[in-house]
Short mmCIF file of C-alpha atoms in Angstrom, two decimals:
data_model
loop_
_atom_site.label_atom_id
_atom_site.label_comp_id
_atom_site.label_asym_id
_atom_site.label_seq_id
_atom_site.Cartn_x
_atom_site.Cartn_y
_atom_site.Cartn_z
CA UNK U 250 0.00 0.00 0.00
CA UNK U 251 1.71 3.18 -1.13
CA UNK U 252 -0.86 5.84 -0.37
CA UNK U 253 -1.42 7.68 2.86
CA UNK U 254 -4.77 7.15 4.54
CA UNK U 255 -7.73 9.39 3.98
CA UNK U 256 -7.60 11.66 7.01
CA UNK U 257 -11.13 13.02 6.69
CA UNK U 258 -12.72 12.74 10.13
CA UNK U 259 -14.74 9.55 10.17
CA UNK U 260 -17.93 11.57 9.55
CA UNK U 261 -17.54 12.05 13.30
CA UNK U 262 -18.82 8.50 13.65
CA UNK U 263 -18.64 8.50 17.43
CA UNK U 264 -20.59 11.73 17.86
CA UNK U 265 -23.12 10.76 15.21
CA UNK U 266 -23.76 7.39 16.82
CA UNK U 267 -24.13 8.94 20.28
CA UNK U 268 -26.56 11.52 18.91
CA UNK U 269 -28.59 8.89 17.04
CA UNK U 270 -28.88 6.75 20.17
CA UNK U 271 -30.05 9.74 22.19
CA UNK U 272 -32.78 10.42 19.64
CA UNK U 273 -33.74 6.75 19.25
CA UNK U 274 -32.31 4.15 21.66
CA UNK U 275 -33.31 1.40 19.19
CA UNK U 276 -30.70 2.76 16.77
CA UNK U 277 -28.11 0.81 18.75
CA UNK U 278 -29.88 -2.54 18.24
CA UNK U 279 -28.57 -3.50 14.82
CA UNK U 280 -29.56 -6.59 12.89
CA UNK U 281 -27.49 -8.16 10.16
CA UNK U 282 -28.48 -10.95 7.81
CA UNK U 283 -27.01 -13.23 5.16
CA UNK U 284 -28.89 -15.86 3.12
CA UNK U 285 -26.95 -18.79 1.67
CA UNK U 286 -28.09 -21.09 -1.15
CA UNK U 287 -26.19 -24.24 -2.04
CA UNK U 288 -25.92 -23.92 -5.83
CA UNK U 289 -23.27 -26.47 -6.81
CA UNK U 290 -21.19 -29.34 -5.57
CA UNK U 291 -20.12 -27.34 -2.54
CA UNK U 292 -20.53 -23.89 -4.03
CA UNK U 293 -22.69 -21.40 -2.17
CA UNK U 294 -24.20 -18.07 -3.18
CA UNK U 295 -24.65 -15.75 -0.20
CA UNK U 296 -26.94 -12.77 -0.52
CA UNK U 297 -26.25 -9.72 1.68
CA UNK U 298 -28.71 -6.99 0.76
CA UNK U 299 -28.47 -6.63 -3.01
CA UNK U 300 -24.99 -8.16 -3.21
CA UNK U 301 -24.03 -11.79 -3.76
CA UNK U 302 -20.84 -13.42 -2.49
CA UNK U 303 -19.49 -16.67 -3.89
CA UNK U 304 -18.13 -19.28 -1.50
CA UNK U 305 -16.53 -22.60 -2.44
CA UNK U 306 -14.11 -25.19 -1.10
CA UNK U 307 -10.64 -25.79 -2.58
CA UNK U 308 -10.22 -28.92 -4.71
CA UNK U 309 -8.39 -30.95 -2.00
CA UNK U 310 -11.55 -30.63 0.10
CA UNK U 311 -13.97 -31.61 -2.67
CA UNK U 312 -14.82 -28.20 -4.16
CA UNK U 313 -13.75 -26.55 -7.38
CA UNK U 314 -11.85 -23.63 -5.80
CA UNK U 315 -14.07 -21.06 -7.50
CA UNK U 316 -14.09 -18.71 -4.49
CA UNK U 317 -12.67 -18.37 -0.95
CA UNK U 318 -13.99 -20.87 1.57
CA UNK U 319 -15.82 -20.05 4.83
CA UNK U 320 -12.64 -20.17 6.94
CA UNK U 321 -11.02 -17.57 4.68
CA UNK U 322 -14.08 -15.33 4.83
CA UNK U 323 -14.02 -15.61 8.62
CA UNK U 324 -10.36 -14.52 8.78
CA UNK U 325 -11.10 -11.71 6.31
CA UNK U 326 -13.91 -10.45 8.53
CA UNK U 327 -11.61 -10.48 11.57
CA UNK U 328 -8.78 -8.64 9.80
CA UNK U 329 -11.09 -6.03 8.29
CA UNK U 330 -12.81 -5.50 11.63
CA UNK U 331 -9.49 -5.01 13.38
CA UNK U 332 -8.50 -2.43 10.75
CA UNK U 333 -11.81 -0.55 11.05
CA UNK U 334 -11.73 -0.63 14.85
CA UNK U 335 -8.19 0.79 14.78
CA UNK U 336 -9.55 3.49 12.48
CA UNK U 337 -12.51 4.35 14.77
CA UNK U 338 -10.43 4.43 17.92
CA UNK U 339 -7.52 6.31 16.34
CA UNK U 340 -10.00 9.13 15.84
CA UNK U 341 -11.52 8.74 19.28
CA UNK U 342 -8.14 8.85 21.00
CA UNK U 343 -6.60 11.37 18.60
CA UNK U 344 -3.81 8.98 17.59
CA UNK U 345 -2.69 9.50 14.03
CA UNK U 346 -2.24 6.50 11.70
CA UNK U 347 -0.56 6.83 8.32
CA UNK U 348 -0.84 3.25 7.15
CA UNK U 349 -2.41 0.11 8.53
CA UNK U 350 -2.23 -3.54 7.52
CA UNK U 351 -3.61 -6.52 9.41
CA UNK U 352 -2.31 -10.00 8.59
CA UNK U 353 -4.45 -12.82 9.94
CA UNK U 354 -3.48 -16.49 9.97
CA UNK U 355 -5.61 -19.38 11.15
CA UNK U 356 -4.88 -23.06 11.68
CA UNK U 357 -7.42 -25.82 11.28
CA UNK U 358 -7.08 -29.58 11.52
CA UNK U 359 -9.51 -30.60 8.77
CA UNK U 360 -9.96 -34.03 10.32
CA UNK U 361 -12.44 -32.46 12.75
CA UNK U 362 -14.89 -31.47 10.04
CA UNK U 363 -14.70 -34.94 8.49
CA UNK U 364 -15.66 -36.66 11.72
CA UNK U 365 -12.38 -37.82 13.25
CA UNK U 366 -12.90 -38.13 17.00
CA UNK U 367 -11.38 -35.66 19.47
CA UNK U 368 -10.43 -33.14 16.79
CA UNK U 369 -11.94 -29.69 16.94
CA UNK U 370 -14.05 -28.82 13.86
CA UNK U 371 -13.00 -25.16 13.59
CA UNK U 372 -9.87 -23.06 14.06
CA UNK U 373 -7.34 -24.42 16.54
CA UNK U 374 -5.64 -21.04 16.79
CA UNK U 375 -5.55 -17.64 15.10
CA UNK U 376 -2.73 -15.11 14.84
CA UNK U 377 -3.36 -11.40 14.17
CA UNK U 378 -0.41 -9.20 13.24
CA UNK U 379 -1.20 -5.48 13.01
CA UNK U 380 1.39 -3.42 11.14
CA UNK U 381 1.02 0.29 11.55
CA UNK U 382 2.94 3.38 10.47
CA UNK U 383 2.49 6.71 12.21
CA UNK U 384 4.16 9.68 13.90
CA UNK U 385 3.07 9.23 17.54
CA UNK U 386 5.06 8.03 20.56
CA UNK U 387 4.95 4.24 21.08
CA UNK U 388 2.81 4.45 24.23
CA UNK U 389 0.05 6.16 22.26
CA UNK U 390 -0.18 3.13 19.97
CA UNK U 391 -0.13 0.81 22.96
CA UNK U 392 -3.16 2.68 24.34
CA UNK U 393 -4.83 2.46 20.93
CA UNK U 394 -4.20 -1.27 20.76
CA UNK U 395 -5.73 -1.77 24.22
CA UNK U 396 -8.87 0.12 23.17
CA UNK U 397 -9.16 -1.95 20.00
CA UNK U 398 -8.79 -5.22 21.90
CA UNK U 399 -11.70 -4.27 24.12
CA UNK U 400 -14.01 -2.97 21.37
CA UNK U 401 -13.42 -4.98 18.19
CA UNK U 402 -16.66 -6.87 17.41
CA UNK U 403 -15.00 -9.68 15.45
CA UNK U 404 -12.22 -10.21 18.00
CA UNK U 405 -15.06 -10.60 20.50
CA UNK U 406 -16.68 -13.22 18.23
CA UNK U 407 -13.46 -15.24 17.96
CA UNK U 408 -12.51 -14.95 21.63
CA UNK U 409 -15.89 -15.46 23.35
CA UNK U 410 -18.88 -17.77 22.78
CA UNK U 411 -21.94 -16.31 21.05
CA UNK U 412 -25.38 -17.77 21.78
CA UNK U 413 -26.40 -19.47 18.51
CA UNK U 414 -29.87 -20.93 17.96
CA UNK U 415 -30.23 -23.36 15.04
CA UNK U 416 -33.45 -24.60 13.45
CA UNK U 417 -34.08 -27.06 10.62
CA UNK U 418 -37.23 -26.97 8.46
CA UNK U 419 -37.76 -29.84 6.02
CA UNK U 420 -40.34 -29.71 3.23
CA UNK Q 107 -33.53 -21.30 -6.10
CA UNK Q 108 -35.32 -23.28 -8.78
CA UNK Q 109 -32.77 -25.87 -9.76
CA UNK Q 110 -32.09 -29.21 -8.18
CA UNK Q 111 -28.66 -29.68 -6.64
CA UNK Q 112 -25.75 -31.18 -8.45
CA UNK Q 113 -25.79 -34.78 -7.25
CA UNK Q 114 -22.30 -35.66 -8.42
CA UNK Q 115 -20.57 -37.37 -5.51
CA UNK Q 116 -18.51 -34.77 -3.73
CA UNK Q 117 -15.37 -36.06 -5.51
CA UNK Q 118 -15.63 -38.60 -2.67
CA UNK Q 119 -14.31 -35.89 -0.40
CA UNK Q 120 -14.38 -38.05 2.71
CA UNK Q 121 -12.46 -40.92 1.15
CA UNK Q 122 -10.00 -38.59 -0.56
CA UNK Q 123 -9.27 -36.74 2.67
CA UNK Q 124 -8.81 -39.97 4.61
CA UNK Q 125 -6.46 -41.28 1.91
CA UNK Q 126 -4.48 -38.03 1.82
CA UNK Q 127 -4.03 -38.06 5.61
CA UNK Q 128 -2.85 -41.68 5.52
CA UNK Q 129 -0.21 -40.77 2.95
CA UNK Q 130 0.79 -37.50 4.68
CA UNK Q 131 -0.51 -36.74 8.19
CA UNK Q 132 0.42 -33.08 7.68
CA UNK Q 133 -2.28 -32.83 5.01
CA UNK Q 134 -4.79 -32.35 7.84
CA UNK Q 135 -2.99 -29.29 9.27
CA UNK Q 136 -4.41 -26.57 7.08
CA UNK Q 137 -3.44 -22.92 7.25
CA UNK Q 138 -5.60 -20.07 5.99
CA UNK Q 139 -4.64 -16.43 5.63
CA UNK Q 140 -6.19 -13.06 4.83
CA UNK Q 141 -4.35 -9.71 4.61
CA UNK Q 142 -6.32 -6.50 5.17
CA UNK Q 143 -5.25 -2.99 4.15
CA UNK Q 144 -7.13 0.08 5.31
CA UNK Q 145 -7.54 1.98 2.02
CA UNK Q 146 -10.21 4.60 2.77
CA UNK Q 147 -12.20 6.21 5.52
CA UNK Q 148 -13.18 2.84 6.89
CA UNK Q 149 -12.86 0.87 3.67
CA UNK Q 150 -10.68 -2.21 3.68
CA UNK Q 151 -9.24 -4.36 0.89
CA UNK Q 152 -8.70 -7.95 1.97
CA UNK Q 153 -6.47 -10.19 -0.09
CA UNK Q 154 -7.11 -13.94 -0.02
CA UNK Q 155 -4.70 -15.63 -2.42
CA UNK Q 156 -5.09 -13.76 -5.70
CA UNK Q 157 -8.56 -12.44 -4.87
CA UNK Q 158 -9.49 -9.16 -3.19
CA UNK Q 159 -12.62 -8.59 -1.09
CA UNK Q 160 -13.97 -5.14 -0.34
CA UNK Q 161 -15.22 -4.37 3.16
CA UNK Q 162 -16.83 -1.15 4.35
CA UNK Q 163 -19.18 0.18 7.02
CA UNK Q 164 -22.67 1.48 6.27
CA UNK Q 165 -23.14 5.25 6.34
CA UNK Q 166 -24.85 5.34 9.78
CA UNK Q 167 -21.62 3.91 11.20
CA UNK Q 168 -19.31 6.32 9.43
CA UNK Q 169 -18.53 4.42 6.22
CA UNK Q 170 -19.72 4.88 2.68
CA UNK Q 171 -21.60 1.59 2.36
CA UNK Q 172 -19.47 0.49 -0.59
CA UNK Q 173 -19.38 -3.17 0.52
CA UNK Q 174 -20.67 -5.50 3.26
CA UNK Q 175 -19.25 -4.90 6.72
CA UNK Q 176 -17.31 -7.42 8.85
CA UNK Q 177 -20.42 -8.55 10.75
CA UNK Q 178 -22.13 -9.40 7.47
CA UNK Q 179 -19.09 -11.29 6.20
CA UNK Q 180 -19.02 -13.23 9.46
CA UNK Q 181 -22.68 -14.26 9.10
CA UNK Q 182 -22.06 -15.13 5.43
CA UNK Q 183 -19.19 -17.41 6.42
CA UNK Q 184 -21.39 -19.15 9.01
CA UNK Q 185 -24.31 -19.67 6.60
CA UNK Q 186 -22.08 -20.92 3.79
CA UNK Q 187 -20.24 -23.25 6.15
CA UNK Q 188 -23.51 -24.69 7.43
CA UNK Q 189 -24.62 -25.30 3.82
CA UNK Q 190 -21.33 -26.97 2.86
CA UNK Q 191 -21.27 -29.10 6.02
CA UNK Q 192 -24.83 -30.26 5.27
CA UNK Q 193 -23.57 -31.14 1.81
CA UNK Q 194 -20.55 -33.12 3.08
CA UNK Q 195 -22.52 -35.02 5.68
CA UNK Q 196 -25.51 -35.68 3.41
CA UNK Q 197 -23.09 -37.69 1.29
CA UNK Q 198 -21.42 -39.33 4.27
CA UNK Q 199 -24.76 -40.45 5.73
CA UNK Q 200 -26.43 -41.15 2.37
CA UNK Q 201 -29.21 -38.63 3.01
CA UNK Q 202 -30.47 -37.02 -0.19
CA UNK Q 203 -30.95 -33.24 -0.35
CA UNK Q 204 -32.73 -31.57 -3.26
CA UNK Q 205 -32.45 -27.95 -2.14
CA UNK Q 206 -30.80 -26.17 0.74
CA UNK Q 207 -30.98 -22.61 2.02
CA UNK Q 208 -29.51 -21.23 5.24
CA UNK Q 209 -30.79 -17.94 6.61
CA UNK Q 210 -28.58 -16.38 9.26
CA UNK Q 211 -29.51 -13.41 11.44
CA UNK Q 212 -27.32 -11.69 13.99
CA UNK Q 213 -27.98 -8.99 16.57
CA UNK Q 214 -25.41 -6.47 17.73
CA UNK Q 215 -25.71 -3.54 20.10
CA UNK Q 216 -23.37 -1.11 18.34
CA UNK Q 217 -22.83 0.83 21.56
CA UNK Q 218 -20.29 -1.84 22.57
CA UNK Q 219 -17.95 -1.07 19.70
CA UNK Q 220 -18.15 2.66 20.44
CA UNK Q 221 -17.08 2.21 24.03
CA UNK Q 222 -20.28 2.26 26.07
CA UNK Q 223 -19.60 0.36 29.27
CA UNK Q 224 -21.06 -3.08 29.92
CA UNK Q 225 -22.15 -3.61 26.33
CA UNK Q 226 -20.66 -6.51 24.43
CA UNK Q 227 -18.67 -5.44 21.34
CA UNK Q 228 -19.78 -8.26 19.05
CA UNK Q 229 -22.90 -10.30 18.34
CA UNK Q 230 -25.35 -10.65 21.23
CA UNK Q 231 -27.07 -13.59 19.55
CA UNK Q 232 -27.25 -15.39 16.22
CA UNK Q 233 -30.11 -17.34 14.64
CA UNK Q 234 -29.54 -19.97 11.95
CA UNK Q 235 -32.53 -21.28 10.01
CA UNK Q 236 -31.79 -24.18 7.65
CA UNK Q 237 -34.47 -24.82 5.03
CA UNK Q 238 -34.11 -28.09 3.23
CA UNK Q 239 -36.12 -30.01 0.64
CA UNK Q 240 -35.65 -33.73 0.13
CA UNK Q 241 -37.30 -37.16 -0.14
CA UNK Q 242 -36.09 -38.86 3.06
CA UNK Q 243 -37.94 -39.64 6.29
CA UNK Q 244 -37.78 -36.83 8.88
CA UNK Q 245 -35.54 -38.77 11.28
CA UNK Q 246 -32.87 -39.03 8.57
CA UNK Q 247 -32.69 -35.24 8.45
CA UNK Q 248 -32.60 -35.06 12.23
CA UNK Q 249 -29.55 -37.35 12.17
CA UNK Q 250 -28.00 -35.19 9.45
CA UNK Q 251 -28.59 -32.06 11.49
CA UNK Q 252 -26.92 -33.62 14.55
CA UNK Q 253 -23.85 -34.54 12.49
CA UNK Q 254 -23.65 -31.00 11.07
CA UNK Q 255 -23.92 -29.43 14.53
CA UNK Q 256 -20.93 -31.46 15.69
CA UNK Q 257 -18.75 -30.91 12.64
CA UNK Q 258 -19.42 -27.44 11.20
CA UNK Q 259 -16.18 -25.40 11.55
CA UNK Q 260 -17.89 -22.01 11.61
CA UNK Q 261 -20.56 -23.07 14.09
CA UNK Q 262 -17.64 -24.15 16.27
CA UNK Q 263 -16.07 -20.69 15.86
CA UNK Q 264 -19.27 -18.91 16.92
CA UNK Q 265 -20.09 -21.26 19.79
CA UNK Q 266 -16.65 -21.78 21.36
CA UNK Q 267 -13.66 -19.55 22.13
CA UNK Q 268 -10.68 -19.72 19.77
CA UNK Q 269 -7.18 -18.91 21.08
CA UNK Q 270 -6.26 -15.63 19.36
CA UNK Q 271 -2.81 -14.07 19.62
CA UNK Q 272 -2.51 -10.41 18.61
CA UNK Q 273 0.66 -8.45 17.93
CA UNK Q 274 1.22 -4.81 17.00
CA UNK Q 275 4.30 -3.61 15.09
CA UNK Q 276 4.75 0.16 14.74
CA UNK Q 277 7.23 1.67 12.29
#
């Protein structure tokens, strides 16, 4: 990445959100949705609003490798959320960032998903490496990092259980 | 979705994976990666192999709404993974599926991410509704569902903590 970040204030996101919640407390209760249709061997079309994402498995796992798989999308969501949360909180704390990259790595033992006993189905571990360029003293970035660790929604998803309800309807 | 699913055996994914692990136990240890660059106000480009995903926040949260946000990508990965795990295990158990849709909904109180105390940063709850059409007896689909619940990698991510290590490098 060779360009310097857009330094426009984040539409004053913090102030705007606080004002919106004061006007309407229900503003804070956000709902997200994604609808997935199995359309091929293990190819899935996911609709989010008026957009469609393609998901597939790589050929060693039985797919045709036509798109990233769910594990890759999950790591992408974590890395992007870390970057955005750094962006929000850099404004909140007045800590300038010139460039920001987040490299995320995840390990999975695929035996778990194929039914081998005593093997976890999902990620065994995840590594997040944030690489940041900026003019502030190191302790300012340490404070920024601490704020991000407490407030990043996707880090929360990875690190803590979420109540999930599943239903199956057969017709 | 109006078409019937591709009923080609899943390249015998189960047998192929078992054979590959017998030949090389390290086959099972899979690594995934995603690299995120902050490229705009809160717009992120995520590279996965030679593909790039766009991520953004909606305008009420300070972004420009140019792409789905991380919460939506996370729900997409869960829905797609449920669909693919149903597909794998329908073959494993010999349970025929004609059509499969997975609707995923997630709730978030956005106050958490903006630093309000005692509000969780991420999803408060998630609802997964699997809608399936097929010719088998109901108890066959119940057995299929139980297998999917045990072996879906993304359901595991949502339901159980993953060890995450974070690092920050400042230059």
